[in-house]
mmCIF file of C-alpha atoms and ligand atoms in Angstrom:
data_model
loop_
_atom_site.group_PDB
_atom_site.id
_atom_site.type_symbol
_atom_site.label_atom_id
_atom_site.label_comp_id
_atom_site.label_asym_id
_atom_site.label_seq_id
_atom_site.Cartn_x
_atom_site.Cartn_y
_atom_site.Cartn_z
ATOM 1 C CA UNK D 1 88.562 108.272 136.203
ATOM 2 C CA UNK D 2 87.120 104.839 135.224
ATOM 3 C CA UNK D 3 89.853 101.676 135.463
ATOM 4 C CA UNK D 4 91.918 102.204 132.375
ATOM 5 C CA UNK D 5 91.878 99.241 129.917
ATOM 6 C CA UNK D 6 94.311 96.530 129.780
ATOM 7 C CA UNK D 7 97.721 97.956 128.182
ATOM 8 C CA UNK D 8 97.529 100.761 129.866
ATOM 9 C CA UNK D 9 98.855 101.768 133.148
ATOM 10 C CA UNK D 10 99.422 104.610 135.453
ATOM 11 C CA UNK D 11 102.183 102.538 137.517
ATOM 12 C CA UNK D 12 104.944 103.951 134.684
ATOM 13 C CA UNK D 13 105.669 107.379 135.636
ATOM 14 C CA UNK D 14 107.238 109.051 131.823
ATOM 15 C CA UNK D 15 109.489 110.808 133.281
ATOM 16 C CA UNK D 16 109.648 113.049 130.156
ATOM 17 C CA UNK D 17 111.977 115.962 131.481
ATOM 18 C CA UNK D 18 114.601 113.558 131.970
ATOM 19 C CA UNK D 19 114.903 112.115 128.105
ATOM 20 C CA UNK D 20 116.868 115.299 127.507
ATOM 21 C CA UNK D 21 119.367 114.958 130.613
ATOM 22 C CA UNK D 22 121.877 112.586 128.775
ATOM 23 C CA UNK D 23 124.339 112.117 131.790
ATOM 24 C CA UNK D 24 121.631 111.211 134.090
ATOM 25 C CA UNK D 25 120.109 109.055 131.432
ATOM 26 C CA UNK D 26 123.993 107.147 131.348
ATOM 27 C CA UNK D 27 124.263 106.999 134.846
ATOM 28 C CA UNK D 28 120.816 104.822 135.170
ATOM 29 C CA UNK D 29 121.935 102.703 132.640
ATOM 30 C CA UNK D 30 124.880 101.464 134.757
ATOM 31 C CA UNK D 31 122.754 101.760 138.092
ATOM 32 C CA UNK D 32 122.557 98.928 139.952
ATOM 33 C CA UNK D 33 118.674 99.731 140.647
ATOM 34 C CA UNK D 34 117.578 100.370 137.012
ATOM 35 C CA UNK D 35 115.515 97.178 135.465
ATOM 36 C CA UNK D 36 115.596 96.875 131.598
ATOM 37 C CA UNK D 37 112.788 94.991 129.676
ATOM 38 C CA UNK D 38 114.256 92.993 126.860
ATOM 39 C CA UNK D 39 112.537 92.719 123.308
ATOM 40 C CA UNK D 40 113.700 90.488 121.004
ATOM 41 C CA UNK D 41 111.766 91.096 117.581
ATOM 42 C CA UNK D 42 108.884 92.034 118.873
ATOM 43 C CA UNK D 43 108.816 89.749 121.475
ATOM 44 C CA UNK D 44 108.527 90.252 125.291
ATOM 45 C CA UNK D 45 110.687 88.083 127.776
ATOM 46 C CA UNK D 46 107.992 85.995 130.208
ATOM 47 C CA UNK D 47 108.284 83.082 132.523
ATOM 48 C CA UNK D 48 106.048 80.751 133.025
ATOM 49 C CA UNK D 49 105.319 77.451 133.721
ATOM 50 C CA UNK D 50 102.227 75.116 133.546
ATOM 51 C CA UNK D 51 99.491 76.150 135.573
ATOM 52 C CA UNK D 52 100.639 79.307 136.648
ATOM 53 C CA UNK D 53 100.597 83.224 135.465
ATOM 54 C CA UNK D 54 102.850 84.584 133.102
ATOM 55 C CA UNK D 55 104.924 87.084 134.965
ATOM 56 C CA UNK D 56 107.262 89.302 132.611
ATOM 57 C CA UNK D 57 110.882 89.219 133.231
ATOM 58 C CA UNK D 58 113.179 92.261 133.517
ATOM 59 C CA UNK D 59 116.863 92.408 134.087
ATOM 60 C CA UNK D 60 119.052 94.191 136.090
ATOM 61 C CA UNK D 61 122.314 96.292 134.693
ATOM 62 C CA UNK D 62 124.644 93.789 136.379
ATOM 63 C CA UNK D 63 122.325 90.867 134.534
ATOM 64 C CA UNK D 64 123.724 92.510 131.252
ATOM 65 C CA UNK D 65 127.142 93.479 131.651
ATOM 66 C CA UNK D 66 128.816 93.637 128.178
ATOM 67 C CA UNK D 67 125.401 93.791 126.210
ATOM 68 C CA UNK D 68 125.015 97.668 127.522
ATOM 69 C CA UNK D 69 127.959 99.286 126.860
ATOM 70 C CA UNK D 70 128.944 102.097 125.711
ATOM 71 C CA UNK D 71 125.789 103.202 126.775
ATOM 72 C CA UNK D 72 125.880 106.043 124.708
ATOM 73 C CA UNK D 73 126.084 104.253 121.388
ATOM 74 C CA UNK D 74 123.140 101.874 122.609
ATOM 75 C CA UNK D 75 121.390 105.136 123.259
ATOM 76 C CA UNK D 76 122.433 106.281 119.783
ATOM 77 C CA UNK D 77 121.268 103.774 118.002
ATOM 78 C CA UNK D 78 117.897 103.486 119.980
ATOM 79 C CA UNK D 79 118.725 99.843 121.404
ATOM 80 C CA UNK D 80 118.433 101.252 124.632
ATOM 81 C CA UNK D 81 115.723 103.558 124.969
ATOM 82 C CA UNK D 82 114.144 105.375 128.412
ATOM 83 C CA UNK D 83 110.401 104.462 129.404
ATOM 84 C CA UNK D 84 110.243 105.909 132.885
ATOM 85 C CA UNK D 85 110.397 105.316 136.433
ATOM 86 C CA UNK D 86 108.111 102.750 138.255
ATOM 87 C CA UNK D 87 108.756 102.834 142.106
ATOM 88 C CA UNK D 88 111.969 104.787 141.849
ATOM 89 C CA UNK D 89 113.508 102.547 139.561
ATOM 90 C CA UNK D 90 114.520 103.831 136.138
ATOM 91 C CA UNK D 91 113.045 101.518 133.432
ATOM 92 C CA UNK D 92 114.780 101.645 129.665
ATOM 93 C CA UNK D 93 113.380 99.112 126.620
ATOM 94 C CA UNK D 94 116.186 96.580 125.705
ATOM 95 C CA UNK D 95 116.321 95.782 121.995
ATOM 96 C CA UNK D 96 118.458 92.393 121.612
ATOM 97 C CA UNK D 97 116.793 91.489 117.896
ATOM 98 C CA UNK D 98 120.534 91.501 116.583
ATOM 99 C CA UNK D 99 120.753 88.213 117.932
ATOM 100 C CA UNK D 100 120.113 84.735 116.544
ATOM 101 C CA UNK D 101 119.744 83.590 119.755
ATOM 102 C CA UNK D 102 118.860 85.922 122.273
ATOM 103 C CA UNK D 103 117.997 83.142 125.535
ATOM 104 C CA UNK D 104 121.576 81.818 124.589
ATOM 105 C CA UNK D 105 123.380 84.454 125.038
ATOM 106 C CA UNK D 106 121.784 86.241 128.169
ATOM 107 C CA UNK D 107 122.617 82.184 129.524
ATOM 108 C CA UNK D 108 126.769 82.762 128.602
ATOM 109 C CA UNK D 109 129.127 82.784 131.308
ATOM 110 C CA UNK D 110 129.205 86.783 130.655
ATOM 111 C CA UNK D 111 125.149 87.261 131.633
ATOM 112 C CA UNK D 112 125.919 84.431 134.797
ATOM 113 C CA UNK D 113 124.061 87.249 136.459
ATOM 114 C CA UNK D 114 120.427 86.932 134.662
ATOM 115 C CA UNK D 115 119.469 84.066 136.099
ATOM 116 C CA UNK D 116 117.744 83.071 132.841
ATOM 117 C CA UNK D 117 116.524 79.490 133.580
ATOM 118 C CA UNK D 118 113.544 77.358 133.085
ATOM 119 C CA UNK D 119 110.175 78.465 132.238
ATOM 120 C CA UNK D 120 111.757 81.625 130.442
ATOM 121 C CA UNK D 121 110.638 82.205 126.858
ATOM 122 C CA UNK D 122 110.477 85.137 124.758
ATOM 123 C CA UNK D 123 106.636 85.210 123.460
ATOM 124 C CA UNK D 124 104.422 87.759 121.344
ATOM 125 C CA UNK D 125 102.522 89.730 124.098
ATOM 126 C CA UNK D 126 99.355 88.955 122.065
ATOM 127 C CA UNK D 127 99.468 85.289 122.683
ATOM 128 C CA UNK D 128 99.205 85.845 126.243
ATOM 129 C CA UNK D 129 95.730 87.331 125.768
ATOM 130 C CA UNK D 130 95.559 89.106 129.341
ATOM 131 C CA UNK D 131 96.919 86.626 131.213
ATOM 132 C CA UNK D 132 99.301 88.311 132.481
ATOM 133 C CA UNK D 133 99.265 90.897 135.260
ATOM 134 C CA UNK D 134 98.164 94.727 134.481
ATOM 135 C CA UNK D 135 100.879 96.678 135.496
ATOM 136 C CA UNK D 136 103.429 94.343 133.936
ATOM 137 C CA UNK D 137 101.185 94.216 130.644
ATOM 138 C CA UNK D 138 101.253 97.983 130.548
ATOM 139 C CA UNK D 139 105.227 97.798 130.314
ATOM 140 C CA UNK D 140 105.674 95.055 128.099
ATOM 141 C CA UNK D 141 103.492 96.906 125.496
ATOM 142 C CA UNK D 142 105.189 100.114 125.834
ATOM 143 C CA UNK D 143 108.885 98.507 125.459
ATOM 144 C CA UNK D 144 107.444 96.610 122.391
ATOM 145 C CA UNK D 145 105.643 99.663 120.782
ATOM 146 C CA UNK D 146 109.084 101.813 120.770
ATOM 147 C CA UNK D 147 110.796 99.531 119.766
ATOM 148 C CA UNK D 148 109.042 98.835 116.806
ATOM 149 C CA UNK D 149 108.769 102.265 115.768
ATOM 150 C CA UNK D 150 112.824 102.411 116.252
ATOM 151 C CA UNK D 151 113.664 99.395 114.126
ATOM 152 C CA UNK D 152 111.418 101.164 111.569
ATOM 153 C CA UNK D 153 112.759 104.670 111.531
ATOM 154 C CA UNK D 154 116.152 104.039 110.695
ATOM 155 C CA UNK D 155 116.169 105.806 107.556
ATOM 156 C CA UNK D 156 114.611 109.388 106.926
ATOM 157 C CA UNK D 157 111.248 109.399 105.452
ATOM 158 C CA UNK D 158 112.331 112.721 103.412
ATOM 159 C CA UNK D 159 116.227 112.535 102.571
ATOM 160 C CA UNK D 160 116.781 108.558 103.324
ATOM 161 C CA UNK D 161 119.864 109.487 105.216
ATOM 162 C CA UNK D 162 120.080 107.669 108.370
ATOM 163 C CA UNK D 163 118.719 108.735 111.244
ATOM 164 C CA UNK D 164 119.866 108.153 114.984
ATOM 165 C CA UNK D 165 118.306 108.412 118.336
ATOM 166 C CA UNK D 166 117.971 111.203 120.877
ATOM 167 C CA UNK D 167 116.084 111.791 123.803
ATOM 168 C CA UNK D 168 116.852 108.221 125.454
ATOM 169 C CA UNK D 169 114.744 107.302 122.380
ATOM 170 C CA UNK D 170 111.957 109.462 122.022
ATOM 171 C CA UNK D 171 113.085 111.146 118.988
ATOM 172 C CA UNK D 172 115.052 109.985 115.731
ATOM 173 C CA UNK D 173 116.780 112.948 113.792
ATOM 174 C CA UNK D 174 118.164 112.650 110.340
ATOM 175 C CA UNK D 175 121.668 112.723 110.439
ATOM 176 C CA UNK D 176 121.744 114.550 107.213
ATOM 177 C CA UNK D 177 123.358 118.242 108.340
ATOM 178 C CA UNK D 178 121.268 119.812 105.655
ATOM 179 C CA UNK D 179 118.454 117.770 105.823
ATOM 180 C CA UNK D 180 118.009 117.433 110.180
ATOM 181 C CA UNK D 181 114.610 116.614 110.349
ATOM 182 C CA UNK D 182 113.068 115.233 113.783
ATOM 183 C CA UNK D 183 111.081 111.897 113.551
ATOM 184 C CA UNK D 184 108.828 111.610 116.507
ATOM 185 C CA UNK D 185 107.049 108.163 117.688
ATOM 186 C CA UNK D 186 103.598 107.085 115.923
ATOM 187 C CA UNK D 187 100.538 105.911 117.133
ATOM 188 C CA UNK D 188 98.140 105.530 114.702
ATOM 189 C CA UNK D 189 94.371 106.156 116.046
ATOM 190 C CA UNK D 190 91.638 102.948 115.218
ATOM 191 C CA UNK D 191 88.033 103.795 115.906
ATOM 192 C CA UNK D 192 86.175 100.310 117.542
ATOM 193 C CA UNK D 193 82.518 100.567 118.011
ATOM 194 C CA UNK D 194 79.561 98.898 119.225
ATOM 195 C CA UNK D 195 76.591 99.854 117.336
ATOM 196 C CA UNK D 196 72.943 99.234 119.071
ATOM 197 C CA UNK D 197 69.542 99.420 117.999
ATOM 198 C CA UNK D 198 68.581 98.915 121.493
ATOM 199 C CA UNK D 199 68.132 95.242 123.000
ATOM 200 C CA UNK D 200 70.378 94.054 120.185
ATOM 201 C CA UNK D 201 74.086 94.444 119.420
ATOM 202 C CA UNK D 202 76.069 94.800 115.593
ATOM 203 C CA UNK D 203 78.499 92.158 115.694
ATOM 204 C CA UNK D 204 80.921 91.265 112.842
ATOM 205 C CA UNK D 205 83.708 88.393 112.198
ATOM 206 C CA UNK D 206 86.972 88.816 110.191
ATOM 207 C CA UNK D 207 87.749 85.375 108.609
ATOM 208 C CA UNK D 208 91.312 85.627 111.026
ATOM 209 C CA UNK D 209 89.300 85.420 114.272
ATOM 210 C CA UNK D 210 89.222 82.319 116.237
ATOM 211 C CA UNK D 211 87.265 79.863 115.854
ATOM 212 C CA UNK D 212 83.403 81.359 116.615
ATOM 213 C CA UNK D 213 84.591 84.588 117.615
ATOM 214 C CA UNK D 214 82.200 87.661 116.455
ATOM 215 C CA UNK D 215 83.798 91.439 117.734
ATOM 216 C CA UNK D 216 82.403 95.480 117.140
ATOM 217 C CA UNK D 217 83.186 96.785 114.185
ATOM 218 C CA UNK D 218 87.064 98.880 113.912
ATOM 219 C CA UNK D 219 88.799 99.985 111.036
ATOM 220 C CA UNK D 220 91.527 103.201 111.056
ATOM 221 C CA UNK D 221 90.453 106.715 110.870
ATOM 222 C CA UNK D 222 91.592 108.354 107.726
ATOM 223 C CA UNK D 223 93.639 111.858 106.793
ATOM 224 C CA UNK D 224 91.095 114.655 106.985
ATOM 225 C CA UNK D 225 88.377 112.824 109.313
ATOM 226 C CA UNK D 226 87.074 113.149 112.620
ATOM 227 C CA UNK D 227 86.341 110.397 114.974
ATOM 228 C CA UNK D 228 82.750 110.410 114.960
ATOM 229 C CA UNK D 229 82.882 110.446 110.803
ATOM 230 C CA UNK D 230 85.442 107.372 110.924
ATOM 231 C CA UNK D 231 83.117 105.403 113.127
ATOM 232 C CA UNK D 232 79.893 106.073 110.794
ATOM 233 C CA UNK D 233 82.042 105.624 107.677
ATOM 234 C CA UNK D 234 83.476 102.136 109.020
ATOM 235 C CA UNK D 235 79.760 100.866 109.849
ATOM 236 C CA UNK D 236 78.610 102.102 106.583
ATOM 237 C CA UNK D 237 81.307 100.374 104.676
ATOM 238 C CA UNK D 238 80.908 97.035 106.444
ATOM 239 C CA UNK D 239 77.661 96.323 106.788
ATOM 240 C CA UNK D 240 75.584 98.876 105.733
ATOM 241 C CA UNK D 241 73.909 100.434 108.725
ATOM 242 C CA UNK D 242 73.706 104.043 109.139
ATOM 243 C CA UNK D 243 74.195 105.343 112.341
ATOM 244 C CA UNK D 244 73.435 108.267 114.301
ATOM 245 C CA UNK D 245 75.120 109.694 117.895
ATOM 246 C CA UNK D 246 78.157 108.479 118.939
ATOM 247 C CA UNK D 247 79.739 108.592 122.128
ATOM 248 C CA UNK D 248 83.093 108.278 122.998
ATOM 249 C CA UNK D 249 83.633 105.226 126.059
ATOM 250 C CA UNK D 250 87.326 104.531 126.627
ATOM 251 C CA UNK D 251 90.836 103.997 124.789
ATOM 252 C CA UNK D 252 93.067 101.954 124.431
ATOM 253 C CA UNK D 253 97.595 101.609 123.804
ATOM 254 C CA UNK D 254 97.231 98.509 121.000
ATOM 255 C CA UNK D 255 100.651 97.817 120.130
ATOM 256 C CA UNK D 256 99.986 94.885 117.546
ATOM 257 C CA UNK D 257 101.810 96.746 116.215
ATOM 258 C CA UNK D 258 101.353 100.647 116.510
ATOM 259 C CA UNK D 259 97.768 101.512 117.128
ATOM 260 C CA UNK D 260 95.348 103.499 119.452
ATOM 261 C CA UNK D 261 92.105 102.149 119.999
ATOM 262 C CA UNK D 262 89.459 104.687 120.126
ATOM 263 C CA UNK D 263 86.160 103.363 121.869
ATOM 264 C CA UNK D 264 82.804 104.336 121.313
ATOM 265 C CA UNK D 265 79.084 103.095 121.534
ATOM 266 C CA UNK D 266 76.993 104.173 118.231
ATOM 267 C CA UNK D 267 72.953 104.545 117.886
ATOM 268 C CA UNK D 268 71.823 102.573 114.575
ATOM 269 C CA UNK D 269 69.222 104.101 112.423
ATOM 270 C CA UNK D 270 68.394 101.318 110.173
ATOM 271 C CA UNK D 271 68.973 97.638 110.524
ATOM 272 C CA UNK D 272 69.357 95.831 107.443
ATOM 273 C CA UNK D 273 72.825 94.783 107.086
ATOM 274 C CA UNK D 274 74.943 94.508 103.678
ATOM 275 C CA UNK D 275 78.079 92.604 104.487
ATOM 276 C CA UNK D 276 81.508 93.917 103.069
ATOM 277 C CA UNK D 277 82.836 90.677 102.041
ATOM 278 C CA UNK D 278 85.969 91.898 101.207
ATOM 279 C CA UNK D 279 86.217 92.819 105.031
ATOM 280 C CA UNK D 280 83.975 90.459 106.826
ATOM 281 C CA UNK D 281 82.796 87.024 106.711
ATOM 282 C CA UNK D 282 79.912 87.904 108.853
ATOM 283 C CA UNK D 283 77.957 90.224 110.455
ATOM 284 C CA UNK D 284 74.582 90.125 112.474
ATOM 285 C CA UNK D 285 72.553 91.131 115.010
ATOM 286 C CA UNK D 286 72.648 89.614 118.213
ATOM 287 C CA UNK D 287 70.263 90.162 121.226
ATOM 288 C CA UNK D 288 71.293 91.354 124.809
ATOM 289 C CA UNK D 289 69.178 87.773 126.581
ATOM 290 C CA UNK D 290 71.242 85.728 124.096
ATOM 291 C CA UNK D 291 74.526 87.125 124.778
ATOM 292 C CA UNK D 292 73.969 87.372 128.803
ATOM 293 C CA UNK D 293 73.304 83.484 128.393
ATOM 294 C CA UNK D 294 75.622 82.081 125.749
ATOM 295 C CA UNK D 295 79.022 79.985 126.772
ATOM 296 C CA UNK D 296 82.100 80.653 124.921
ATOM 297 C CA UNK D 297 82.520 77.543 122.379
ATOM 298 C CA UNK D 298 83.114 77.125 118.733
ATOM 299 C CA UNK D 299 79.742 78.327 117.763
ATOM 300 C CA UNK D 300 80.046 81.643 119.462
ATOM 301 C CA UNK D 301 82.937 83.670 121.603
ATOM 302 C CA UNK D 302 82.572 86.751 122.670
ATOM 303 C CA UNK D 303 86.574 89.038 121.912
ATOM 304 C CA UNK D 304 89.454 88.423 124.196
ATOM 305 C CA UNK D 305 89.631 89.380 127.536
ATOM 306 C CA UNK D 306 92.320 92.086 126.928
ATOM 307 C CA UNK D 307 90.529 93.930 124.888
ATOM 308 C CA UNK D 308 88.707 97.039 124.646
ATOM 309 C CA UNK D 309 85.988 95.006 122.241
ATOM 310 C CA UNK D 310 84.928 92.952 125.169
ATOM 311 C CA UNK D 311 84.693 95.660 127.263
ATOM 312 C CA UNK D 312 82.575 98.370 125.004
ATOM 313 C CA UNK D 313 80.212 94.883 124.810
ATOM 314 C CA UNK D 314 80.138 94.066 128.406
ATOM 315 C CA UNK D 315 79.552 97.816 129.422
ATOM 316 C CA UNK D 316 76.540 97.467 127.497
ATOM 317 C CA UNK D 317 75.647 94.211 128.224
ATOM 318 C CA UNK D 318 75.403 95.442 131.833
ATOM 319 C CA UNK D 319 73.217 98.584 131.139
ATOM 320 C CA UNK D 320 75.916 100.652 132.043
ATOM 321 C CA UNK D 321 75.690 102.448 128.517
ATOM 322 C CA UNK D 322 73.220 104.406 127.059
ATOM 323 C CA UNK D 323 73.004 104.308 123.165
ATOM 324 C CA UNK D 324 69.789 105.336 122.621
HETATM 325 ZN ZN1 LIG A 401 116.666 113.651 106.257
#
């Protein structure tokens, strides 16, 4: 298997026969051993300090004391939700959004045990644009992706009765006797492609990109679709250009805030472009030489380093993809 992309990680084993096993689920939550990785509104807890890596920052059961118990209600409500077992250490996703001030209190006489000092920040995982370490990455994006999907699955999407938690937060069920319906977490698949008429690349800018930065084309895939028709649909709408085979590279977990990203390289058939203005602010051609030799600046940046964008373009910047 090639390396996966950033955001995703084999070091998290799931663990998924265990969700159901509620008293071993309660007993990691009080173990000693188990680490929990907090998210506070969508943010992950790093440290960091000038010059250095971010590294994320987990806590330990005696770090949180008061803030896990009962465990059961935690569970309940999906505050406190399983993600698996790296090196024999159970793993759960720590929601602490109910507070105003989340560093604060894990800094109170109660959390003495945290250790929560300088350098500590809670921080969108997105701002740290691959900077930090892969494995650690992997698990900041999974805790953030559930829970997300928990703080939005409250309610039922058929009855609006509340729901509540199972599965050490794999599932939501409507607590509605009648109603009972099982909510399971989304991800919702994004086709990204990069579309070649050979020795030169379709590149297109979104007016929220950074300063100079051009990216392949994305967009969602729709009810009813398959992959291959979402990527020649996308290109169509955006700039015009019709393409023809399509081969799947890679994926990639995007939880900004609940996506899949579904990679694949794309043969053009024509090469005129019609820009979708109401989607991009550009779009153009640009040749392999002039890529290979271009510094990132202002002018022109290639996509961030985390993502799957730079790597469909640097795959085929290298030769090591055949669109043609
Ligand atoms: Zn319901």
């Amino acid at each position: 298997m090639q390396a996966p992309n950033f955001y995703a990680h084999p070091g998290c084993a799931r663990a998924g026969r265990r969700r159901r096993d509620t008293g071993w689920i309660v007993e990691r939550i009080t173990d000693p051993a188990s680490l929990f990785v907090p998210v506070w509104r969508n943010q992950n807890l790093v440290i960091e300090f000038d010059g250095t890596e971010p590294r994320a920052v987990v806590l330990a059961a005696a770090a949180l004391g008061p803030s896990l118990t009962p465990a059961e209600e935690r569970l309940a409500r999906g505050e406190v939700v399983f993600l698996g077992v790296v090196e024999e250490r159970a793993h759960f996703a720590l929601d602490l959004s109910p507070l105003e001030a989340p560093l604060d209190t894990l800094r109170s006489p109660a959390m003495a045990a945290s250790g929560i000092g300088a350098g500590v920040r809670f921080t969108d995982l997105r701002q740290l644009g691959g900077r930090i370490e892969r494995r650690e990455g992997a698990l900041l994006a999974l805790a953030r992706a559930m829970l997300f999907w928990h703080a939005r699955h409250r309610f039922c999407g058929l009855c609006g009765n509340p729901t509540r938690s199972e599965e050490a937060g794999h599932m939501r069920r409507c607590t509605e006797p009648a109603c009972n319906t099982m909510h399971f977490p989304r991800t919702d698949p994004a086709v990204i492609m990069l579309v070649s008429d050979g020795e030169r690349a379709l590149m297109g800018r979104s007016k929220h990109f950074p300063p100079g930065m051009y990216s392949t084309l994305a967009g969602f895939v729709e009810p009813g679709e398959s992959l291959e028709m979402a990527v020649a649909r996308e290109v169509r709408e955006e700039t015009g250009i019709e393409v023809g085979a399509v081969h799947y590279h890679s994926s990639q977990p995007w939880p900004f805030p609940a996506n899949i990203m579904l990679g694949f390289h794309a043969q053009a058939l024509t090469t005129e472009i019609t820009v979708d203005y109401g989607e991009l602010e550009d779009a153009r051609w640009l040749d392999r030489h002039w890529l290979l030799a271009h510094a990132d600046d202002d002018s022109f940046r290639m996509p961030r380093l985390d993502s799957i964008a730079r790597r469909l373009i640097e795959d085929w910047l290298q030769g090591r993809i055949e669109t043609g």
